[in-house]
Amino acid sequence: MSSNNRNTINIVISGVGGQGVLTLAELLAKAALNESYNVRVGEIHGMAQRGGHVVCTVRIGPMAKGPIVDEGFADILVGFEPVETLREISRIKKDGHVLMSSHIQYPVAVSMGKAEYPSIDEITSNIEKLTSNITELDAMNLAKEAGSSRAMNMVLFGAIVATDLLPITKETAIDVVKKKFPGKFEEINVKAIELGFSKVVN
Amino acid sequence: MTKVDTLLEDTPGKEVLLLANEAIARGVLESAVRLVALYPGTPSSEIGNNLARMAPHLENFYFEFSSNEKVAMEVAGAAAISGARSMMVCKGPGLNVAADPFFSLAYVGVRAGMVIVVADDPSMWSSQNENDSRYYALMGNMPMLEPADPIEAKEMLHKAYEYSERLELPFLLRTTTRVNHTRAPIIYDDIPARPETVSFEKDPFRFVPVPAVARKRHPWLLEQIEKAREISNSSELNFFESSGDFGIITSGVSYNYVLEALSTMEIDAEILKIGMSHPVPDEKIKELLGRHERIVIVEELQPFLETHARRIAQLQEINVTILGKEQDYFPEVYEYTPKIVMNAFSKMMNRESPVDWEDIEDTKKELPELPPRPPLLCPGCPHRATYYAIRTATRGKAIYPSDIGCYTLSISPPLETADILFDMGSSVTTACGIARVTDQDVVASIGDSTFFASGLPGIANAVYNQHPIALVVLDNRTTAMTGHQPHPGTGLTGMGEQVPGLDIEKVCEGLGVRYVKTVNPFDSMADLVADIRQMLDWIRENQAPAVMISKAPCALLTAAERRRKEERPSPYYVDEETCTGCKRCLNRLSCPAMYLDTETGKAAIDKDLCNFCGTCVDVCPVGAIMQEE
């Protein structure tokens, strides 16, 4: 039984409501299902979505029964935003892979001067207390380069696939995205995946 | 292929990745359900959203967003009594609203299958309390099934209809957030045809529970529950699994955590997985209690199964140690995680945790304090403008009863316009109570959907009893918080038909409110503030309720509409020369699209987040915020 459990791949995706966290989780799972893996996705809907902190979990493998990825169990932590990456860092397992977008979205408490936003160096050095395996990219810039600021999640999709930690090929990723969003955004989405992918591979 | 097309596909055997709520919507087709009625509530919302999209494509199927849960229960209950399979869906607190018909429905029973899906919300991700609806099953004498994941959610729905018809009783299907909002691979079954018509056969001495009838129906109901207990004892929904030195009784999503914990910690135990949690399978529980010296009960929230296990052990005179919440191995609050289960096993068995959580805790303590990011009113939300005006007009000194919806988020600084809240519709009624015992101004707010769901009786009360309250109806033309469902004011039905929407202004006038005014919160901030002051003056003078309808569509709808039309309004910006850095916009309006540019010390607007409402323009005291030409 335990060997099966070790085969489970746990992904935690952390971001801000409205950034496309849920869609990314769904697409990751669909891609894994297309490759014939058992999957579970845990989502947060409703109140927690309104510009607040959002976490989704994706679990791939035969022992993925429930949706939750606990502290110390995540193979990959994907952060849409620096502070939101650090907020979930305790979920990462020893030497797990952190994939962080460096684009900042200030919480209102910071804008009101009631809280401080830590520096990127401070965030990175704190992540390093748990893992040295960090990939940083500006998903917002790359999304804009692809044609839309809304394609941040697609950039990160490409980046996750490029880490080679999941049983998902870039072709499957693109295929799943094309099926989910046929039409005028197809070109932007595919370009965003490619940009995210090559950023990590290089 | 859109999600609706996917859900409608007649492709038995096909495997599709679905959210449990989508799987339940699909299950409605596979169970030949004829009518579904509900009022939306997270975490059950997507069931209705998907059914509403599917309904126009289906023959002999009716779907409605009822005006509230009590109404939905009555509509669906009557359909099942008429002989058509039906479903009612709600969240935990929604079942409280529907509790009145719920109890009678169990007494009279149904002719065709009826399922009440109730979604509880441990950890209160989007609810005002942690209802454990299993106690409704117990108190109302209604059988209940409890799936552990999306796959079981659909399978159990089919079983629920089968059992419901066998016993002529409605069945509860109880989910929790971690089931509703989990995606898993779902395998499609056949879609049978739905009956074209059914006809109501009269039997008033069954279906009208006047005392003489109800007295006879209560023993009948208890007999049916005994039959349900037989089903519970023989049904494959309650099953034994694995073997080992001790026994585990578990249900719902906790079952998964038990499997994962046993596997991770390499522990062997015999599991009794309870899928039918009311009535509990007494015989199966007795068997397990007899086979082991120690039994562990793993269930979220209240000790429901645990109490039953202790009851059965006492009745059967079985000497067994039952470990659960009563000895503090498990918490009675919030949802469970595999970690909670693993920690409990570690404690019970004196074993090491599989992960060094203490080490993680220590590392967490070293992390810097992170700025909080609670849910907020969206950029461009019309409620923000209205609340800004309410606070300005009342100088923050009035009492602000709130209600259930996005606008409850105004509890956060700097708007701080949510002072008291019980449930749907309580803004109006709590305002009445406060106005009667204090001399303070009372400005209550309620959303348009909530207004129709539960606001109307409160308004009738305020008018009849002449309560001096101001009620602001935040009419954003949708049920925004749960995912943009229509309501009686929007003019769109659950079947996708356009109908005349009810006019909130006329409804209030019809209820006898003498002061009613509709405003657009984006028109002019100065006028809006003056309007609120005028309303409060009128209330003081007339000692009667007044209503203001602040009407502008939800920012998310506006943004979607704009994208569809490919409109790109000119962006707003802060003129650095003019801005004095007073931060009034940041400190008083707190739009998430605005931030302090730390280099210049002046306000700035994030163009990717701005939703072009322009409220900030009116808020700036020096006219530094402008729209590009």
Tab-separated table of C-alpha atoms in Angstrom, chain B residues 114-422:
chain	number	residue	atom	x	y	z
B	114	MET	CA	-37.419	12.499	-4.006
B	115	VAL	CA	-33.911	13.476	-2.991
B	116	ILE	CA	-32.954	16.462	-0.879
B	117	VAL	CA	-29.304	17.296	-1.483
B	118	VAL	CA	-27.890	19.207	1.451
B	119	ALA	CA	-24.324	20.514	1.305
B	120	ASP	CA	-22.763	21.098	4.711
B	121	ASP	CA	-19.739	23.336	5.050
B	122	PRO	CA	-17.247	22.196	7.714
B	123	SER	CA	-14.685	24.988	8.270
B	124	MET	CA	-17.318	27.468	7.041
B	125	TRP	CA	-15.627	28.337	3.770
B	126	SER	CA	-18.766	30.205	2.736
B	127	SER	CA	-21.315	29.787	5.534
B	128	GLN	CA	-22.314	31.452	8.765
B	129	ASN	CA	-22.247	28.260	10.831
B	130	GLU	CA	-21.168	24.611	10.690
B	131	ASN	CA	-24.596	22.939	10.358
B	132	ASP	CA	-24.303	19.190	10.836
B	133	SER	CA	-27.383	18.232	8.839
B	134	ARG	CA	-27.160	14.598	9.936
B	135	TYR	CA	-29.192	15.661	12.950
B	136	TYR	CA	-32.029	16.726	10.655
B	137	ALA	CA	-32.142	13.153	9.410
B	138	LEU	CA	-32.406	11.970	12.993
B	139	MET	CA	-34.922	14.556	14.148
B	140	GLY	CA	-37.032	14.491	10.991
B	141	ASN	CA	-36.939	10.703	10.635
B	142	MET	CA	-35.659	10.895	7.108
B	143	PRO	CA	-33.097	8.439	5.731
B	144	MET	CA	-29.755	9.879	4.719
B	145	LEU	CA	-26.936	8.831	2.409
B	146	GLU	CA	-23.496	10.357	2.667
B	147	PRO	CA	-21.024	10.107	-0.241
B	148	ALA	CA	-17.263	10.302	0.318
B	149	ASP	CA	-16.345	11.658	-3.101
B	150	PRO	CA	-17.773	12.775	-6.486
B	151	ILE	CA	-17.892	9.187	-7.766
B	152	GLU	CA	-20.042	8.065	-4.850
B	153	ALA	CA	-22.130	11.235	-5.086
B	154	LYS	CA	-23.562	10.134	-8.436
B	155	GLU	CA	-23.813	6.449	-7.500
B	156	MET	CA	-25.593	7.229	-4.242
B	157	LEU	CA	-27.996	9.575	-5.976
B	158	HIS	CA	-29.241	6.625	-8.049
B	159	LYS	CA	-29.507	4.482	-4.918
B	160	ALA	CA	-31.344	7.256	-3.103
B	161	TYR	CA	-34.086	7.313	-5.754
B	162	GLU	CA	-34.394	3.547	-5.680
B	163	TYR	CA	-34.687	3.435	-1.867
B	164	SER	CA	-36.915	6.512	-1.765
B	165	GLU	CA	-39.467	4.759	-3.947
B	166	ARG	CA	-39.194	1.523	-2.009
B	167	LEU	CA	-39.981	3.324	1.276
B	168	GLU	CA	-42.158	6.136	-0.131
B	169	LEU	CA	-39.946	8.548	1.786
B	170	PRO	CA	-37.787	11.446	0.616
B	171	PHE	CA	-34.052	10.747	1.034
B	172	LEU	CA	-31.373	13.152	2.143
B	173	LEU	CA	-28.099	13.097	0.241
B	174	ARG	CA	-25.645	14.913	2.460
B	175	THR	CA	-22.404	16.216	1.007
B	176	THR	CA	-19.721	18.476	2.449
B	177	THR	CA	-17.644	21.183	0.792
B	178	ARG	CA	-14.703	18.826	0.234
B	179	VAL	CA	-17.012	16.489	-1.675
B	180	ASN	CA	-18.938	19.172	-3.597
B	181	HIS	CA	-15.788	20.964	-4.645
B	182	THR	CA	-13.671	17.974	-5.519
B	183	ARG	CA	-13.134	16.877	-9.109
B	184	ALA	CA	-12.730	13.201	-9.940
B	185	PRO	CA	-13.111	10.892	-12.953
B	186	ILE	CA	-16.809	10.033	-13.334
B	187	ILE	CA	-18.146	7.210	-15.457
B	188	TYR	CA	-21.408	7.911	-17.282
B	189	ASP	CA	-24.453	5.629	-17.056
B	190	ASP	CA	-27.458	5.434	-19.377
B	191	ILE	CA	-29.923	8.294	-19.626
B	192	PRO	CA	-33.447	6.852	-19.346
B	193	ALA	CA	-36.512	8.707	-20.614
B	194	ARG	CA	-38.466	10.910	-18.238
B	195	PRO	CA	-42.227	10.416	-17.929
B	196	GLU	CA	-44.232	12.794	-20.120
B	197	THR	CA	-46.970	13.525	-17.642
B	198	VAL	CA	-48.083	12.287	-14.271
B	199	SER	CA	-51.344	13.044	-12.556
B	200	PHE	CA	-52.001	13.929	-8.968
B	201	GLU	CA	-54.120	11.305	-7.260
B	202	LYS	CA	-56.029	12.692	-4.346
B	203	ASP	CA	-55.557	11.171	-0.918
B	204	PRO	CA	-56.153	14.017	1.524
B	205	PHE	CA	-56.144	11.712	4.541
B	206	ARG	CA	-52.532	11.025	3.743
B	207	PHE	CA	-51.312	14.275	2.246
B	208	VAL	CA	-53.032	16.764	4.544
B	209	PRO	CA	-51.480	16.226	7.968
B	210	VAL	CA	-54.196	17.780	10.074
B	211	PRO	CA	-53.696	16.421	13.602
B	212	ALA	CA	-55.936	13.374	13.058
B	213	VAL	CA	-53.941	12.430	9.945
B	214	ALA	CA	-50.533	13.299	11.366
B	215	ARG	CA	-51.165	11.146	14.421
B	216	LYS	CA	-51.532	8.148	12.143
B	217	ARG	CA	-48.619	9.117	9.936
B	218	HIS	CA	-46.062	9.393	12.721
B	219	PRO	CA	-46.178	5.647	13.580
B	220	TRP	CA	-46.136	4.901	9.847
B	221	LEU	CA	-42.992	7.023	9.535
B	222	LEU	CA	-41.310	5.147	12.383
B	223	GLU	CA	-42.205	1.846	10.677
B	224	GLN	CA	-40.611	3.127	7.467
B	225	ILE	CA	-37.465	4.050	9.396
B	226	GLU	CA	-37.302	0.481	10.695
B	227	LYS	CA	-37.510	-0.726	7.078
B	228	ALA	CA	-34.795	1.776	6.228
B	229	ARG	CA	-32.688	0.260	9.012
B	230	GLU	CA	-33.009	-3.130	7.325
B	231	ILE	CA	-31.812	-1.549	4.086
B	232	SER	CA	-28.953	0.100	5.977
B	233	ASN	CA	-27.908	-3.266	7.426
B	234	SER	CA	-27.966	-5.031	4.060
B	235	SER	CA	-26.990	-2.237	1.661
B	236	GLU	CA	-23.583	-2.299	0.019
B	237	LEU	CA	-23.383	1.416	0.862
B	238	ASN	CA	-22.288	0.340	4.348
B	239	PHE	CA	-19.351	-1.982	3.881
B	240	PHE	CA	-16.439	-3.621	5.675
B	241	GLU	CA	-12.970	-3.216	4.224
B	242	SER	CA	-9.482	-4.562	5.073
B	243	SER	CA	-8.571	-6.182	8.359
B	244	GLY	CA	-6.370	-5.469	11.336
B	245	ASP	CA	-6.007	-5.175	15.104
B	246	PHE	CA	-8.581	-2.459	15.581
B	247	GLY	CA	-11.775	-1.224	13.955
B	248	ILE	CA	-12.575	2.123	12.355
B	249	ILE	CA	-16.025	3.535	11.690
B	250	THR	CA	-16.002	6.413	9.266
B	251	SER	CA	-18.206	8.241	6.773
B	252	GLY	CA	-18.128	10.999	4.174
B	253	VAL	CA	-14.893	12.590	3.070
B	254	SER	CA	-13.128	11.383	6.253
B	255	TYR	CA	-13.130	7.875	4.779
B	256	ASN	CA	-10.527	8.992	2.230
B	257	TYR	CA	-8.322	10.444	4.912
B	258	VAL	CA	-8.537	7.166	6.833
B	259	LEU	CA	-7.404	5.213	3.757
B	260	GLU	CA	-4.568	7.652	3.130
B	261	ALA	CA	-3.467	7.681	6.772
B	262	LEU	CA	-3.461	3.872	7.050
B	263	SER	CA	-1.483	3.607	3.833
B	264	THR	CA	1.046	6.311	4.744
B	265	MET	CA	1.567	4.976	8.274
B	266	GLU	CA	1.458	1.306	7.198
B	267	ILE	CA	-1.226	0.467	9.749
B	268	ASP	CA	-3.702	-2.378	9.348
B	269	ALA	CA	-7.247	-1.871	10.559
B	270	GLU	CA	-10.724	-3.051	9.696
B	271	ILE	CA	-12.896	-0.248	8.329
B	272	LEU	CA	-16.671	0.005	8.444
B	273	LYS	CA	-17.466	2.659	5.891
B	274	ILE	CA	-20.892	4.170	6.482
B	275	GLY	CA	-22.593	5.419	3.305
B	276	MET	CA	-26.086	5.363	4.794
B	277	SER	CA	-25.737	7.405	7.945
B	278	HIS	CA	-29.392	7.424	8.965
B	279	PRO	CA	-30.599	5.026	10.126
B	280	VAL	CA	-27.148	3.673	10.983
B	281	PRO	CA	-26.579	-0.034	10.269
B	282	ASP	CA	-26.926	-1.231	13.879
B	283	GLU	CA	-26.151	-4.848	13.002
B	284	LYS	CA	-22.983	-4.034	11.099
B	285	ILE	CA	-21.782	-1.709	13.835
B	286	LYS	CA	-22.517	-4.412	16.415
B	287	GLU	CA	-20.468	-6.903	14.370
B	288	LEU	CA	-17.477	-4.573	14.245
B	289	LEU	CA	-17.727	-3.676	17.937
B	290	GLY	CA	-17.738	-7.383	18.762
B	291	ARG	CA	-14.675	-8.160	16.649
B	292	HIS	CA	-12.255	-5.648	18.197
B	293	GLU	CA	-11.112	-4.363	21.534
B	294	ARG	CA	-10.661	-0.855	20.195
B	295	ILE	CA	-12.828	1.103	17.784
B	296	VAL	CA	-11.891	4.500	16.357
B	297	ILE	CA	-14.607	6.790	14.996
B	298	VAL	CA	-13.512	9.223	12.295
B	299	GLU	CA	-16.168	11.764	11.284
B	300	GLU	CA	-16.210	15.532	10.858
B	301	LEU	CA	-18.170	17.903	13.105
B	302	GLN	CA	-20.464	16.468	15.785
B	303	PRO	CA	-20.084	12.952	17.250
B	304	PHE	CA	-23.011	11.487	15.311
B	305	LEU	CA	-21.683	8.004	14.505
B	306	GLU	CA	-19.720	8.000	17.739
B	307	THR	CA	-22.864	8.495	19.817
B	308	HIS	CA	-24.612	5.756	17.855
B	309	ALA	CA	-21.668	3.388	18.385
B	310	ARG	CA	-21.726	4.060	22.135
B	311	ARG	CA	-25.514	3.534	22.135
B	312	ILE	CA	-25.191	0.203	20.340
B	313	ALA	CA	-22.318	-0.976	22.578
B	314	GLN	CA	-24.454	-0.239	25.647
B	315	LEU	CA	-27.571	-1.916	24.266
B	316	GLN	CA	-25.659	-4.993	23.130
B	317	GLU	CA	-23.569	-5.089	26.296
B	318	ILE	CA	-20.351	-5.183	24.305
B	319	ASN	CA	-17.279	-4.248	26.281
B	320	VAL	CA	-15.247	-2.251	23.790
B	321	THR	CA	-13.157	0.919	23.888
B	322	ILE	CA	-14.561	3.548	21.548
B	323	LEU	CA	-12.122	6.351	20.745
B	324	GLY	CA	-13.215	9.574	19.133
B	325	LYS	CA	-14.184	13.110	19.983
B	326	GLU	CA	-15.318	12.373	23.509
B	327	GLN	CA	-11.691	11.686	24.515
B	328	ASP	CA	-10.360	14.618	22.443
B	329	TYR	CA	-8.618	12.496	19.831
B	330	PHE	CA	-10.559	14.371	17.160
B	331	PRO	CA	-11.883	17.940	17.031
B	332	GLU	CA	-15.585	18.841	16.815
B	333	VAL	CA	-14.900	21.919	14.735
B	334	TYR	CA	-13.696	22.495	11.163
B	335	GLU	CA	-13.108	20.009	8.412
B	336	TYR	CA	-10.692	17.120	8.780
B	337	THR	CA	-7.469	16.583	6.877
B	338	PRO	CA	-5.306	13.471	6.529
B	339	LYS	CA	-2.952	15.163	9.031
B	340	ILE	CA	-5.651	15.250	11.729
B	341	VAL	CA	-6.317	11.538	11.210
B	342	MET	CA	-2.612	10.649	11.185
B	343	ASN	CA	-2.003	12.663	14.353
B	344	ALA	CA	-4.873	10.914	16.112
B	345	PHE	CA	-3.536	7.482	15.082
B	346	SER	CA	-0.059	8.489	16.281
B	347	LYS	CA	-1.449	9.491	19.662
B	348	MET	CA	-3.611	6.383	20.085
B	349	MET	CA	-0.866	3.979	19.071
B	350	ASN	CA	2.133	5.802	20.488
B	351	ARG	CA	3.712	5.982	17.077
B	352	GLU	CA	5.750	8.643	15.372
B	353	SER	CA	4.073	10.935	12.847
B	354	PRO	CA	4.945	10.133	9.236
B	355	VAL	CA	5.928	13.774	8.727
B	356	ASP	CA	7.783	15.930	11.229
B	357	TRP	CA	5.015	18.480	11.669
B	358	GLU	CA	6.674	19.977	14.710
B	359	ASP	CA	9.618	20.872	12.524
B	360	ILE	CA	7.246	22.462	10.009
B	361	GLU	CA	5.554	24.370	12.860
B	362	ASP	CA	8.950	25.677	13.991
B	363	THR	CA	9.795	26.804	10.461
B	364	LYS	CA	6.407	28.489	10.171
B	365	LYS	CA	7.139	30.496	13.301
B	366	GLU	CA	10.258	31.884	11.623
B	367	LEU	CA	8.341	33.119	8.588
B	368	PRO	CA	7.606	36.859	8.428
B	369	GLU	CA	4.067	37.966	9.140
B	370	LEU	CA	2.307	38.028	5.798
B	371	PRO	CA	-0.222	40.691	4.828
B	372	PRO	CA	-3.711	39.158	5.057
B	373	ARG	CA	-5.713	38.734	1.872
B	374	PRO	CA	-9.342	38.229	2.858
B	375	PRO	CA	-12.128	38.103	0.254
B	376	LEU	CA	-13.221	41.580	-0.814
B	377	LEU	CA	-15.730	43.464	-2.877
B	378	CYS	CA	-14.362	43.287	-6.441
B	379	PRO	CA	-12.883	46.310	-8.222
B	380	GLY	CA	-15.826	48.140	-9.785
B	381	CYS	CA	-18.353	46.599	-7.367
B	382	PRO	CA	-21.369	48.909	-7.100
B	383	HIS	CA	-21.719	48.004	-3.407
B	384	ARG	CA	-18.434	49.736	-2.614
B	385	ALA	CA	-19.767	53.035	-3.960
B	386	THR	CA	-23.036	52.613	-2.059
B	387	TYR	CA	-21.332	51.764	1.213
B	388	TYR	CA	-18.884	54.620	0.805
B	389	ALA	CA	-21.891	56.931	0.476
B	390	ILE	CA	-23.712	55.347	3.433
B	391	ARG	CA	-20.685	55.795	5.665
B	392	THR	CA	-20.110	59.339	4.490
B	393	ALA	CA	-23.769	60.310	4.949
B	394	THR	CA	-23.943	58.793	8.432
B	395	ARG	CA	-20.327	59.617	9.399
B	396	GLY	CA	-19.961	55.980	10.315
B	397	LYS	CA	-22.270	56.497	13.293
B	398	ALA	CA	-25.409	54.617	12.216
B	399	ILE	CA	-25.962	50.926	12.948
B	400	TYR	CA	-25.614	48.795	9.843
B	401	PRO	CA	-27.516	45.493	9.888
B	402	SER	CA	-26.230	43.313	7.049
B	403	ASP	CA	-27.449	40.263	5.182
B	404	ILE	CA	-26.247	37.175	3.309
B	405	GLY	CA	-24.358	37.926	0.100
B	406	CYS	CA	-21.207	39.527	-1.306
B	407	TYR	CA	-22.069	42.726	0.498
B	408	THR	CA	-21.406	41.092	3.883
B	409	LEU	CA	-17.759	41.578	2.862
B	410	SER	CA	-18.287	45.249	3.734
B	411	ILE	CA	-17.533	44.092	7.300
B	412	SER	CA	-13.852	44.775	6.457
B	413	PRO	CA	-12.245	48.144	6.988
B	414	PRO	CA	-12.589	50.795	5.781
B	415	LEU	CA	-16.241	50.328	4.756
B	416	GLU	CA	-17.239	48.622	8.035
B	417	THR	CA	-20.930	48.601	7.253
B	418	ALA	CA	-21.894	45.176	8.633
B	419	ASP	CA	-22.759	45.265	12.346
B	420	ILE	CA	-25.195	42.375	12.814
B	421	LEU	CA	-26.182	39.298	10.815
B	422	PHE	CA	-28.114	36.119	11.538
